[in-house]
Amino acid sequence: MKYNKLNGWTIVLLIISIGAIRAHKSEDETTTVERSSKKNVYALIMIDVQYCFINGSLALSNGPAGQDGAEVIPVINELIKKVPFDVFAYSLDWHPANHISFFENLESRKDYVLGGDHEKYQMFDAVTYTGPGLETTQILWPAHCIQDTDEAKLHEDLIRLPAGDNVVYINKGRNPNIDSYSAFLDNDKIEKTPLDNELKARNVTHVFVTGLALDYCVGSTAIDAINFGYKTYVIEDACRGVDGTAIEAKLNQLEQDGVEIVNSHQVEQIINSLNSKQNVIDTCTSNKRYDITDENQDDININNCQ
Ligand code: VGL
Ligand code: ZN
């Protein structure tokens, strides 16, 4: 009786183990299949091409670099018309009137200024607020891009594709107590905007970032894009920034983080060559002449699988 009972348990355990091994094996097989059929999906991300940064309350032309934000518009329009992107994402800086980033709100938030003495701060200084909510260091910008104002609109000359299956619009910086330079995450990296989910839902693999301002919102968006797993490009001539030194520093940081800095004229060629590489991988894997699992994508050429 005792012997039989033990035997029964052994059989049960054996069945469970075989099940686990088989499940593991089929999981491995699925992963391989998924990888080999992974298609490149390209998104154009356009950051904050709004009047506030072009001729409004935070116009780049008034910044130290004296740049003209409107100059990105023809470059981006050309990209939209000529390059076969699969997905288009527009972001808008979209602040409530009591936003933490506004110099004008320093007085009403003075109890949260680290070290007190709020009066010593000027426009464009960085202040550390101890709350409400989390501690955050914030540059004091002039009030800008207030929700539903005319200057918060995207510039009328920018091609604004209607929202739909392959076009998304993201409003950021809506939380009064935390700024959001990146179109993916707030500055404390706590709360996500819908952008990552919208891109993942469309299977986006590669993102090309453009817009305003390169040293702030464009740069932060590109770094988060890398961290969220996208192959990331910044199209330098489709961006303008606030401060020359900060722009240089940001470009260097982006490159170090693995972002590729490219020119708008290269983009179509980059996508074409990625697609032909992808076609080679697809042919090789469908012919089972090439093991996708240990391929080094950069070395692929048609001879590898012949
Ligand atoms: C931005 C400063 C403040 C930007 C937004 O879009 O780069 N810069 N808010
Ligand atoms: Zn802002």
PDB file of C-alpha atoms and ligand atoms in Angstrom:
ATOM      1  CA  MET A   1       0.000   0.000   0.000  1.00  0.00           C
ATOM      2  CA  LYS A   2       2.743   2.369   1.070  1.00  0.00           C
ATOM      3  CA  TYR A   3       4.823   1.349  -1.921  1.00  0.00           C
ATOM      4  CA  ASN A   4       1.885   1.873  -4.301  1.00  0.00           C
ATOM      5  CA  LYS A   5       1.191   5.343  -2.927  1.00  0.00           C
ATOM      6  CA  LEU A   6       4.805   6.404  -3.440  1.00  0.00           C
ATOM      7  CA  ASN A   7       4.755   5.019  -6.928  1.00  0.00           C
ATOM      8  CA  GLY A   8       1.624   6.999  -7.680  1.00  0.00           C
ATOM      9  CA  TRP A   9       3.303  10.229  -6.600  1.00  0.00           C
ATOM     10  CA  THR A  10       6.410   9.442  -8.607  1.00  0.00           C
ATOM     11  CA  ILE A  11       4.286   9.048 -11.724  1.00  0.00           C
ATOM     12  CA  VAL A  12       2.504  12.340 -11.051  1.00  0.00           C
ATOM     13  CA  LEU A  13       5.844  14.107 -10.573  1.00  0.00           C
ATOM     14  CA  LEU A  14       7.202  12.516 -13.737  1.00  0.00           C
ATOM     15  CA  ILE A  15       4.202  13.756 -15.747  1.00  0.00           C
ATOM     16  CA  ILE A  16       4.593  17.275 -14.341  1.00  0.00           C
ATOM     17  CA  SER A  17       8.308  17.326 -15.196  1.00  0.00           C
ATOM     18  CA  ILE A  18       7.769  16.132 -18.758  1.00  0.00           C
ATOM     19  CA  GLY A  19       5.077  18.778 -19.152  1.00  0.00           C
ATOM     20  CA  ALA A  20       7.458  21.464 -17.914  1.00  0.00           C
ATOM     21  CA  ILE A  21      10.254  20.361 -20.240  1.00  0.00           C
ATOM     22  CA  ARG A  22       7.903  20.312 -23.225  1.00  0.00           C
ATOM     23  CA  ALA A  23       6.454  23.730 -22.347  1.00  0.00           C
ATOM     24  CA  HIS A  24       9.957  25.113 -22.083  1.00  0.00           C
ATOM     25  CA  LYS A  25      10.915  23.664 -25.423  1.00  0.00           C
ATOM     26  CA  SER A  26       7.894  25.061 -27.227  1.00  0.00           C
ATOM     27  CA  GLU A  27       8.548  28.464 -25.625  1.00  0.00           C
ATOM     28  CA  ASP A  28      12.053  28.391 -27.100  1.00  0.00           C
ATOM     29  CA  GLU A  29      10.708  27.486 -30.514  1.00  0.00           C
ATOM     30  CA  THR A  30       8.159  30.298 -30.446  1.00  0.00           C
ATOM     31  CA  THR A  31      10.840  32.830 -29.506  1.00  0.00           C
ATOM     32  CA  THR A  32      12.935  31.795 -32.457  1.00  0.00           C
ATOM     33  CA  VAL A  33      10.019  32.047 -34.840  1.00  0.00           C
ATOM     34  CA  GLU A  34       9.062  35.462 -33.477  1.00  0.00           C
ATOM     35  CA  ARG A  35      12.576  36.784 -33.872  1.00  0.00           C
ATOM     36  CA  SER A  36      12.977  35.572 -37.404  1.00  0.00           C
ATOM     37  CA  SER A  37       9.685  37.108 -38.517  1.00  0.00           C
ATOM     38  CA  LYS A  38      10.195  40.394 -36.658  1.00  0.00           C
ATOM     39  CA  LYS A  39       9.542  43.148 -39.120  1.00  0.00           C
ATOM     40  CA  ASN A  40      11.053  46.606 -38.879  1.00  0.00           C
ATOM     41  CA  VAL A  41       8.404  49.263 -38.203  1.00  0.00           C
ATOM     42  CA  TYR A  42       9.475  52.890 -38.511  1.00  0.00           C
ATOM     43  CA  ALA A  43       8.016  55.842 -36.619  1.00  0.00           C
ATOM     44  CA  LEU A  44       8.588  59.551 -37.146  1.00  0.00           C
ATOM     45  CA  ILE A  45       8.299  61.407 -33.818  1.00  0.00           C
ATOM     46  CA  MET A  46       7.696  65.162 -34.022  1.00  0.00           C
ATOM     47  CA  ILE A  47       8.278  66.969 -30.747  1.00  0.00           C
ATOM     48  CA  ASP A  48       6.444  70.169 -29.804  1.00  0.00           C
ATOM     49  CA  VAL A  49       6.333  72.009 -33.142  1.00  0.00           C
ATOM     50  CA  GLN A  50       4.094  74.590 -31.443  1.00  0.00           C
ATOM     51  CA  TYR A  51       3.806  78.359 -31.720  1.00  0.00           C
ATOM     52  CA  CYS A  52       5.006  78.755 -28.093  1.00  0.00           C
ATOM     53  CA  PHE A  53       8.485  77.627 -29.152  1.00  0.00           C
ATOM     54  CA  ILE A  54       8.448  79.342 -32.567  1.00  0.00           C
ATOM     55  CA  ASN A  55       7.036  82.822 -32.040  1.00  0.00           C
ATOM     56  CA  GLY A  56       5.293  82.531 -28.673  1.00  0.00           C
ATOM     57  CA  SER A  57       6.190  82.863 -25.004  1.00  0.00           C
ATOM     58  CA  LEU A  58       9.199  80.513 -25.157  1.00  0.00           C
ATOM     59  CA  ALA A  59      10.323  81.288 -28.714  1.00  0.00           C
ATOM     60  CA  LEU A  60      13.730  79.745 -29.418  1.00  0.00           C
ATOM     61  CA  SER A  61      14.638  82.936 -31.292  1.00  0.00           C
ATOM     62  CA  ASN A  62      14.782  84.678 -27.876  1.00  0.00           C
ATOM     63  CA  GLY A  63      17.081  81.981 -26.469  1.00  0.00           C
ATOM     64  CA  PRO A  64      20.882  82.180 -26.318  1.00  0.00           C
ATOM     65  CA  ALA A  65      21.310  80.293 -29.611  1.00  0.00           C
ATOM     66  CA  GLY A  66      18.785  82.596 -31.336  1.00  0.00           C
ATOM     67  CA  GLN A  67      17.477  79.751 -33.492  1.00  0.00           C
ATOM     68  CA  ASP A  68      14.334  79.832 -35.608  1.00  0.00           C
ATOM     69  CA  GLY A  69      12.060  76.926 -34.658  1.00  0.00           C
ATOM     70  CA  ALA A  70       9.996  77.394 -37.838  1.00  0.00           C
ATOM     71  CA  GLU A  71      12.921  76.091 -39.875  1.00  0.00           C
ATOM     72  CA  VAL A  72      12.155  72.517 -38.842  1.00  0.00           C
ATOM     73  CA  ILE A  73       8.756  72.649 -40.556  1.00  0.00           C
ATOM     74  CA  PRO A  74       9.788  72.280 -44.242  1.00  0.00           C
ATOM     75  CA  VAL A  75      12.317  69.606 -43.263  1.00  0.00           C
ATOM     76  CA  ILE A  76       9.704  67.571 -41.352  1.00  0.00           C
ATOM     77  CA  ASN A  77       7.072  68.085 -44.083  1.00  0.00           C
ATOM     78  CA  GLU A  78       9.515  66.737 -46.662  1.00  0.00           C
ATOM     79  CA  LEU A  79      10.173  63.683 -44.473  1.00  0.00           C
ATOM     80  CA  ILE A  80       6.426  63.065 -44.071  1.00  0.00           C
ATOM     81  CA  LYS A  81       5.911  63.295 -47.849  1.00  0.00           C
ATOM     82  CA  LYS A  82       8.944  61.347 -49.044  1.00  0.00           C
ATOM     83  CA  VAL A  83       9.938  58.737 -46.478  1.00  0.00           C
ATOM     84  CA  PRO A  84       7.842  55.574 -46.041  1.00  0.00           C
ATOM     85  CA  PHE A  85       7.305  55.799 -42.257  1.00  0.00           C
ATOM     86  CA  ASP A  86       4.741  53.386 -40.850  1.00  0.00           C
ATOM     87  CA  VAL A  87       3.716  55.486 -37.853  1.00  0.00           C
ATOM     88  CA  PHE A  88       3.654  59.210 -37.071  1.00  0.00           C
ATOM     89  CA  ALA A  89       3.648  60.615 -33.531  1.00  0.00           C
ATOM     90  CA  TYR A  90       3.149  64.288 -32.690  1.00  0.00           C
ATOM     91  CA  SER A  91       3.774  65.579 -29.165  1.00  0.00           C
ATOM     92  CA  LEU A  92       2.472  68.813 -27.654  1.00  0.00           C
ATOM     93  CA  ASP A  93       3.765  70.534 -24.540  1.00  0.00           C
ATOM     94  CA  TRP A  94       0.408  70.978 -22.780  1.00  0.00           C
ATOM     95  CA  HIS A  95       0.586  72.650 -19.384  1.00  0.00           C
ATOM     96  CA  PRO A  96      -2.128  73.703 -16.925  1.00  0.00           C
ATOM     97  CA  ALA A  97      -1.865  77.380 -15.847  1.00  0.00           C
ATOM     98  CA  ASN A  98      -0.570  76.418 -12.384  1.00  0.00           C
ATOM     99  CA  HIS A  99       2.310  74.363 -13.823  1.00  0.00           C
ATOM    100  CA  ILE A 100       5.475  73.892 -11.769  1.00  0.00           C
ATOM    101  CA  SER A 101       7.731  74.908 -14.678  1.00  0.00           C
ATOM    102  CA  PHE A 102       6.406  78.483 -14.837  1.00  0.00           C
ATOM    103  CA  PHE A 103       8.496  81.232 -13.226  1.00  0.00           C
ATOM    104  CA  GLU A 104       5.213  83.059 -12.629  1.00  0.00           C
ATOM    105  CA  ASN A 105       4.149  80.278 -10.219  1.00  0.00           C
ATOM    106  CA  LEU A 106       7.269  80.471  -8.017  1.00  0.00           C
ATOM    107  CA  GLU A 107       5.569  82.755  -5.505  1.00  0.00           C
ATOM    108  CA  SER A 108       2.565  80.472  -5.008  1.00  0.00           C
ATOM    109  CA  ARG A 109       4.901  77.472  -4.590  1.00  0.00           C
ATOM    110  CA  LYS A 110       7.451  79.237  -2.356  1.00  0.00           C
ATOM    111  CA  ASP A 111       6.807  76.997   0.668  1.00  0.00           C
ATOM    112  CA  TYR A 112       8.236  74.085  -1.301  1.00  0.00           C
ATOM    113  CA  VAL A 113      11.453  75.829  -2.408  1.00  0.00           C
ATOM    114  CA  LEU A 114      14.417  73.891  -1.018  1.00  0.00           C
ATOM    115  CA  GLY A 115      16.283  76.162   1.398  1.00  0.00           C
ATOM    116  CA  GLY A 116      13.508  78.775   1.334  1.00  0.00           C
ATOM    117  CA  ASP A 117      14.565  82.145  -0.100  1.00  0.00           C
ATOM    118  CA  HIS A 118      12.510  81.897  -3.272  1.00  0.00           C
ATOM    119  CA  GLU A 119      13.205  85.533  -4.070  1.00  0.00           C
ATOM    120  CA  LYS A 120      16.754  84.882  -5.209  1.00  0.00           C
ATOM    121  CA  TYR A 121      15.562  82.894  -8.237  1.00  0.00           C
ATOM    122  CA  GLN A 122      15.222  84.415 -11.671  1.00  0.00           C
ATOM    123  CA  MET A 123      13.706  83.267 -14.923  1.00  0.00           C
ATOM    124  CA  PHE A 124      15.669  80.286 -16.385  1.00  0.00           C
ATOM    125  CA  ASP A 125      17.270  79.438 -13.008  1.00  0.00           C
ATOM    126  CA  ALA A 126      16.948  75.889 -11.716  1.00  0.00           C
ATOM    127  CA  VAL A 127      15.087  75.552  -8.418  1.00  0.00           C
ATOM    128  CA  THR A 128      14.552  72.438  -6.337  1.00  0.00           C
ATOM    129  CA  TYR A 129      10.987  72.028  -5.103  1.00  0.00           C
ATOM    130  CA  THR A 130      10.519  69.586  -2.238  1.00  0.00           C
ATOM    131  CA  GLY A 131       6.897  68.983  -3.246  1.00  0.00           C
ATOM    132  CA  PRO A 132       3.978  68.751  -3.520  1.00  0.00           C
ATOM    133  CA  GLY A 133       4.478  65.090  -4.228  1.00  0.00           C
ATOM    134  CA  LEU A 134       8.066  64.260  -5.060  1.00  0.00           C
ATOM    135  CA  GLU A 135      11.131  66.479  -4.857  1.00  0.00           C
ATOM    136  CA  THR A 136      12.051  67.755  -8.291  1.00  0.00           C
ATOM    137  CA  THR A 137      14.572  70.167  -9.779  1.00  0.00           C
ATOM    138  CA  GLN A 138      12.967  72.460 -12.290  1.00  0.00           C
ATOM    139  CA  ILE A 139      14.134  75.189 -14.671  1.00  0.00           C
ATOM    140  CA  LEU A 140      11.879  78.222 -14.265  1.00  0.00           C
ATOM    141  CA  TRP A 141      10.560  78.890 -17.756  1.00  0.00           C
ATOM    142  CA  PRO A 142       8.238  81.734 -18.661  1.00  0.00           C
ATOM    143  CA  ALA A 143       4.613  80.509 -18.703  1.00  0.00           C
ATOM    144  CA  HIS A 144       4.209  78.706 -22.039  1.00  0.00           C
ATOM    145  CA  CYS A 145       2.052  76.240 -23.978  1.00  0.00           C
ATOM    146  CA  ILE A 146      -0.956  76.586 -21.686  1.00  0.00           C
ATOM    147  CA  GLN A 147      -3.629  74.033 -22.583  1.00  0.00           C
ATOM    148  CA  ASP A 148      -6.163  75.190 -25.183  1.00  0.00           C
ATOM    149  CA  THR A 149      -4.455  78.525 -25.892  1.00  0.00           C
ATOM    150  CA  ASP A 150      -3.698  79.505 -29.482  1.00  0.00           C
ATOM    151  CA  GLU A 151       0.051  79.426 -28.956  1.00  0.00           C
ATOM    152  CA  ALA A 152      -0.116  75.815 -27.736  1.00  0.00           C
ATOM    153  CA  LYS A 153      -1.363  74.697 -31.159  1.00  0.00           C
ATOM    154  CA  LEU A 154       0.914  72.902 -33.576  1.00  0.00           C
ATOM    155  CA  HIS A 155       2.143  75.310 -36.254  1.00  0.00           C
ATOM    156  CA  GLU A 156      -0.357  75.489 -39.106  1.00  0.00           C
ATOM    157  CA  ASP A 157       2.373  74.969 -41.742  1.00  0.00           C
ATOM    158  CA  LEU A 158       3.322  71.598 -40.281  1.00  0.00           C
ATOM    159  CA  ILE A 159       1.577  68.727 -42.041  1.00  0.00           C
ATOM    160  CA  ARG A 160      -0.776  67.502 -39.309  1.00  0.00           C
ATOM    161  CA  LEU A 161      -2.010  64.067 -40.312  1.00  0.00           C
ATOM    162  CA  PRO A 162      -5.405  63.127 -38.883  1.00  0.00           C
ATOM    163  CA  ALA A 163      -5.194  60.887 -35.803  1.00  0.00           C
ATOM    164  CA  GLY A 164      -5.847  57.289 -36.735  1.00  0.00           C
ATOM    165  CA  ASP A 165      -4.391  53.822 -37.078  1.00  0.00           C
ATOM    166  CA  ASN A 166      -0.894  55.088 -37.804  1.00  0.00           C
ATOM    167  CA  VAL A 167      -1.028  58.603 -36.371  1.00  0.00           C
ATOM    168  CA  VAL A 168      -0.934  59.458 -32.676  1.00  0.00           C
ATOM    169  CA  TYR A 169      -0.992  62.735 -30.749  1.00  0.00           C
ATOM    170  CA  ILE A 170       0.507  62.935 -27.257  1.00  0.00           C
ATOM    171  CA  ASN A 171      -0.103  65.809 -24.802  1.00  0.00           C
ATOM    172  CA  LYS A 172       2.625  65.999 -22.164  1.00  0.00           C
ATOM    173  CA  GLY A 173       3.400  68.109 -19.106  1.00  0.00           C
ATOM    174  CA  ARG A 174      -0.227  67.985 -17.952  1.00  0.00           C
ATOM    175  CA  ASN A 175       0.519  67.165 -14.324  1.00  0.00           C
ATOM    176  CA  PRO A 176       0.816  70.548 -12.507  1.00  0.00           C
ATOM    177  CA  ASN A 177       3.503  69.215 -10.136  1.00  0.00           C
ATOM    178  CA  ILE A 178       6.017  67.607 -12.477  1.00  0.00           C
ATOM    179  CA  ASP A 179       7.407  68.688 -15.846  1.00  0.00           C
ATOM    180  CA  SER A 180       7.784  66.335 -18.793  1.00  0.00           C
ATOM    181  CA  TYR A 181      10.481  67.130 -21.322  1.00  0.00           C
ATOM    182  CA  SER A 182      10.317  63.646 -22.782  1.00  0.00           C
ATOM    183  CA  ALA A 183       7.248  62.573 -24.742  1.00  0.00           C
ATOM    184  CA  PHE A 184       7.543  59.166 -23.021  1.00  0.00           C
ATOM    185  CA  LEU A 185       7.985  59.975 -19.317  1.00  0.00           C
ATOM    186  CA  ASP A 186       7.834  62.808 -16.785  1.00  0.00           C
ATOM    187  CA  ASN A 187      11.120  64.331 -15.598  1.00  0.00           C
ATOM    188  CA  ASP A 188      11.207  62.124 -12.482  1.00  0.00           C
ATOM    189  CA  LYS A 189      10.603  59.089 -14.733  1.00  0.00           C
ATOM    190  CA  ILE A 190       7.592  58.000 -12.667  1.00  0.00           C
ATOM    191  CA  GLU A 191       4.587  58.308 -14.948  1.00  0.00           C
ATOM    192  CA  LYS A 192       4.453  57.266 -18.594  1.00  0.00           C
ATOM    193  CA  THR A 193       2.567  59.156 -21.273  1.00  0.00           C
ATOM    194  CA  PRO A 194       0.656  56.890 -23.704  1.00  0.00           C
ATOM    195  CA  LEU A 195       3.480  57.137 -26.300  1.00  0.00           C
ATOM    196  CA  ASP A 196       5.377  53.923 -25.503  1.00  0.00           C
ATOM    197  CA  ASN A 197       2.173  51.861 -25.424  1.00  0.00           C
ATOM    198  CA  GLU A 198       0.916  53.447 -28.640  1.00  0.00           C
ATOM    199  CA  LEU A 199       4.197  52.626 -30.418  1.00  0.00           C
ATOM    200  CA  LYS A 200       4.403  49.104 -28.979  1.00  0.00           C
ATOM    201  CA  ALA A 201       0.772  48.473 -29.989  1.00  0.00           C
ATOM    202  CA  ARG A 202       1.862  49.246 -33.561  1.00  0.00           C
ATOM    203  CA  ASN A 203       4.996  47.069 -33.285  1.00  0.00           C
ATOM    204  CA  VAL A 204       7.311  50.039 -33.835  1.00  0.00           C
ATOM    205  CA  THR A 205      10.991  49.028 -33.758  1.00  0.00           C
ATOM    206  CA  HIS A 206      12.795  52.152 -35.042  1.00  0.00           C
ATOM    207  CA  VAL A 207      12.083  55.785 -34.133  1.00  0.00           C
ATOM    208  CA  PHE A 208      13.306  58.974 -35.813  1.00  0.00           C
ATOM    209  CA  VAL A 209      13.027  61.995 -33.526  1.00  0.00           C
ATOM    210  CA  THR A 210      12.604  65.585 -34.771  1.00  0.00           C
ATOM    211  CA  GLY A 211      11.306  68.916 -33.487  1.00  0.00           C
ATOM    212  CA  LEU A 212      11.843  71.376 -30.622  1.00  0.00           C
ATOM    213  CA  ALA A 213      13.887  71.792 -28.535  1.00  0.00           C
ATOM    214  CA  LEU A 214      16.922  69.605 -29.221  1.00  0.00           C
ATOM    215  CA  ASP A 215      18.620  70.279 -25.856  1.00  0.00           C
ATOM    216  CA  TYR A 216      15.416  69.605 -23.878  1.00  0.00           C
ATOM    217  CA  CYS A 217      12.380  67.760 -25.161  1.00  0.00           C
ATOM    218  CA  VAL A 218      13.899  66.167 -28.276  1.00  0.00           C
ATOM    219  CA  GLY A 219      16.985  64.987 -26.355  1.00  0.00           C
ATOM    220  CA  SER A 220      14.995  63.569 -23.426  1.00  0.00           C
ATOM    221  CA  THR A 221      12.585  61.809 -25.774  1.00  0.00           C
ATOM    222  CA  ALA A 222      15.447  60.171 -27.716  1.00  0.00           C
ATOM    223  CA  ILE A 223      17.157  58.912 -24.545  1.00  0.00           C
ATOM    224  CA  ASP A 224      13.913  57.418 -23.250  1.00  0.00           C
ATOM    225  CA  ALA A 225      13.297  55.856 -26.674  1.00  0.00           C
ATOM    226  CA  ILE A 226      16.630  54.027 -26.392  1.00  0.00           C
ATOM    227  CA  ASN A 227      15.770  52.936 -22.852  1.00  0.00           C
ATOM    228  CA  PHE A 228      12.372  51.644 -23.996  1.00  0.00           C
ATOM    229  CA  GLY A 229      14.129  49.447 -26.563  1.00  0.00           C
ATOM    230  CA  TYR A 230      13.714  51.334 -29.838  1.00  0.00           C
ATOM    231  CA  LYS A 231      16.558  51.741 -32.309  1.00  0.00           C
ATOM    232  CA  THR A 232      16.723  55.528 -32.132  1.00  0.00           C
ATOM    233  CA  TYR A 233      17.780  58.262 -34.549  1.00  0.00           C
ATOM    234  CA  VAL A 234      17.756  62.025 -34.106  1.00  0.00           C
ATOM    235  CA  ILE A 235      17.425  63.916 -37.384  1.00  0.00           C
ATOM    236  CA  GLU A 236      19.627  66.864 -36.542  1.00  0.00           C
ATOM    237  CA  ASP A 237      18.561  69.269 -39.312  1.00  0.00           C
ATOM    238  CA  ALA A 238      14.908  68.638 -38.353  1.00  0.00           C
ATOM    239  CA  CYS A 239      15.579  70.004 -34.847  1.00  0.00           C
ATOM    240  CA  ARG A 240      16.347  73.372 -33.304  1.00  0.00           C
ATOM    241  CA  GLY A 241      17.402  74.141 -29.732  1.00  0.00           C
ATOM    242  CA  VAL A 242      17.711  76.705 -26.965  1.00  0.00           C
ATOM    243  CA  ASP A 243      21.412  76.972 -26.152  1.00  0.00           C
ATOM    244  CA  GLY A 244      24.435  76.239 -28.374  1.00  0.00           C
ATOM    245  CA  THR A 245      26.587  74.673 -25.671  1.00  0.00           C
ATOM    246  CA  ALA A 246      23.689  72.613 -24.313  1.00  0.00           C
ATOM    247  CA  ILE A 247      22.858  71.426 -27.838  1.00  0.00           C
ATOM    248  CA  GLU A 248      26.435  70.198 -28.380  1.00  0.00           C
ATOM    249  CA  ALA A 249      26.490  68.512 -24.967  1.00  0.00           C
ATOM    250  CA  LYS A 250      23.139  66.819 -25.649  1.00  0.00           C
ATOM    251  CA  LEU A 251      24.244  65.534 -29.052  1.00  0.00           C
ATOM    252  CA  ASN A 252      27.362  64.018 -27.456  1.00  0.00           C
ATOM    253  CA  GLN A 253      25.323  62.413 -24.682  1.00  0.00           C
ATOM    254  CA  LEU A 254      22.850  61.017 -27.215  1.00  0.00           C
ATOM    255  CA  GLU A 255      25.635  59.438 -29.251  1.00  0.00           C
ATOM    256  CA  GLN A 256      27.160  57.925 -26.128  1.00  0.00           C
ATOM    257  CA  ASP A 257      23.785  56.446 -25.236  1.00  0.00           C
ATOM    258  CA  GLY A 258      23.566  54.779 -28.645  1.00  0.00           C
ATOM    259  CA  VAL A 259      21.348  57.254 -30.494  1.00  0.00           C
ATOM    260  CA  GLU A 260      22.366  57.829 -34.097  1.00  0.00           C
ATOM    261  CA  ILE A 261      22.531  61.463 -35.199  1.00  0.00           C
ATOM    262  CA  VAL A 262      21.605  61.692 -38.870  1.00  0.00           C
ATOM    263  CA  ASN A 263      20.665  64.204 -41.563  1.00  0.00           C
ATOM    264  CA  SER A 264      17.180  64.261 -43.111  1.00  0.00           C
ATOM    265  CA  HIS A 265      18.606  63.430 -46.547  1.00  0.00           C
ATOM    266  CA  GLN A 266      19.980  60.124 -45.244  1.00  0.00           C
ATOM    267  CA  VAL A 267      16.756  58.811 -43.737  1.00  0.00           C
ATOM    268  CA  GLU A 268      15.146  57.226 -46.785  1.00  0.00           C
ATOM    269  CA  GLN A 269      18.413  55.453 -47.596  1.00  0.00           C
ATOM    270  CA  ILE A 270      18.761  54.232 -43.990  1.00  0.00           C
ATOM    271  CA  ILE A 271      15.258  52.738 -44.081  1.00  0.00           C
ATOM    272  CA  ASN A 272      15.805  51.158 -47.510  1.00  0.00           C
ATOM    273  CA  SER A 273      19.012  49.520 -46.429  1.00  0.00           C
ATOM    274  CA  LEU A 274      17.480  48.278 -43.153  1.00  0.00           C
ATOM    275  CA  ASN A 275      14.619  46.814 -45.189  1.00  0.00           C
ATOM    276  CA  SER A 276      16.880  45.014 -47.650  1.00  0.00           C
ATOM    277  CA  LYS A 277      18.897  43.627 -44.747  1.00  0.00           C
ATOM    278  CA  GLN A 278      15.609  42.479 -43.232  1.00  0.00           C
ATOM    279  CA  ASN A 279      14.657  40.822 -46.532  1.00  0.00           C
ATOM    280  CA  VAL A 280      17.927  38.903 -46.554  1.00  0.00           C
ATOM    281  CA  ILE A 281      17.295  37.733 -42.989  1.00  0.00           C
ATOM    282  CA  ASP A 282      13.731  36.684 -43.907  1.00  0.00           C
ATOM    283  CA  THR A 283      14.892  34.768 -46.985  1.00  0.00           C
ATOM    284  CA  CYS A 284      17.712  33.089 -45.100  1.00  0.00           C
ATOM    285  CA  THR A 285      15.517  32.073 -42.187  1.00  0.00           C
ATOM    286  CA  SER A 286      12.653  30.873 -44.362  1.00  0.00           C
ATOM    287  CA  ASN A 287      15.153  28.750 -46.304  1.00  0.00           C
ATOM    288  CA  LYS A 288      16.560  27.585 -42.974  1.00  0.00           C
ATOM    289  CA  ARG A 289      20.044  28.310 -44.247  1.00  0.00           C
ATOM    290  CA  TYR A 290      20.812  30.812 -41.569  1.00  0.00           C
ATOM    291  CA  ASP A 291      20.496  30.593 -37.814  1.00  0.00           C
ATOM    292  CA  ILE A 292      18.798  33.818 -36.799  1.00  0.00           C
ATOM    293  CA  THR A 293      19.432  33.195 -33.105  1.00  0.00           C
ATOM    294  CA  ASP A 294      23.160  33.821 -33.325  1.00  0.00           C
ATOM    295  CA  GLU A 295      23.253  36.241 -36.159  1.00  0.00           C
ATOM    296  CA  ASN A 296      25.094  39.520 -35.877  1.00  0.00           C
ATOM    297  CA  GLN A 297      22.703  41.738 -37.796  1.00  0.00           C
ATOM    298  CA  ASP A 298      25.419  44.124 -38.932  1.00  0.00           C
ATOM    299  CA  ASP A 299      27.369  41.434 -40.766  1.00  0.00           C
ATOM    300  CA  ILE A 300      24.490  40.058 -42.746  1.00  0.00           C
ATOM    301  CA  ASN A 301      24.854  39.781 -46.480  1.00  0.00           C
ATOM    302  CA  ILE A 302      23.336  37.431 -48.996  1.00  0.00           C
ATOM    303  CA  ASN A 303      26.394  35.127 -48.916  1.00  0.00           C
ATOM    304  CA  ASN A 304      25.833  34.273 -45.295  1.00  0.00           C
ATOM    305  CA  CYS A 305      22.958  32.016 -46.154  1.00  0.00           C
ATOM    306  CA  GLN A 306      23.987  30.501 -49.432  1.00  0.00           C
TER     307      GLN A 306
HETATM  308  C1  VGL B   1      10.427  72.511 -23.775  1.00  0.00           C
HETATM  309  C2  VGL B   1      11.203  73.914 -22.151  1.00  0.00           C
HETATM  310  C3  VGL B   1      10.025  73.835 -21.477  1.00  0.00           C
HETATM  311  C4  VGL B   1      10.683  71.796 -25.073  1.00  0.00           C
HETATM  312  C5  VGL B   1       9.235  72.398 -23.105  1.00  0.00           C
HETATM  313  O1  VGL B   1       9.708  71.473 -25.786  1.00  0.00           O
HETATM  314  O2  VGL B   1      11.862  71.548 -25.392  1.00  0.00           O
HETATM  315  N1  VGL B   1      11.418  73.258 -23.279  1.00  0.00           N
HETATM  316  N2  VGL B   1       9.041  73.066 -21.958  1.00  0.00           N
HETATM  317 ZN    ZN B   2       7.084  73.120 -21.099  1.00  0.00          ZN
END
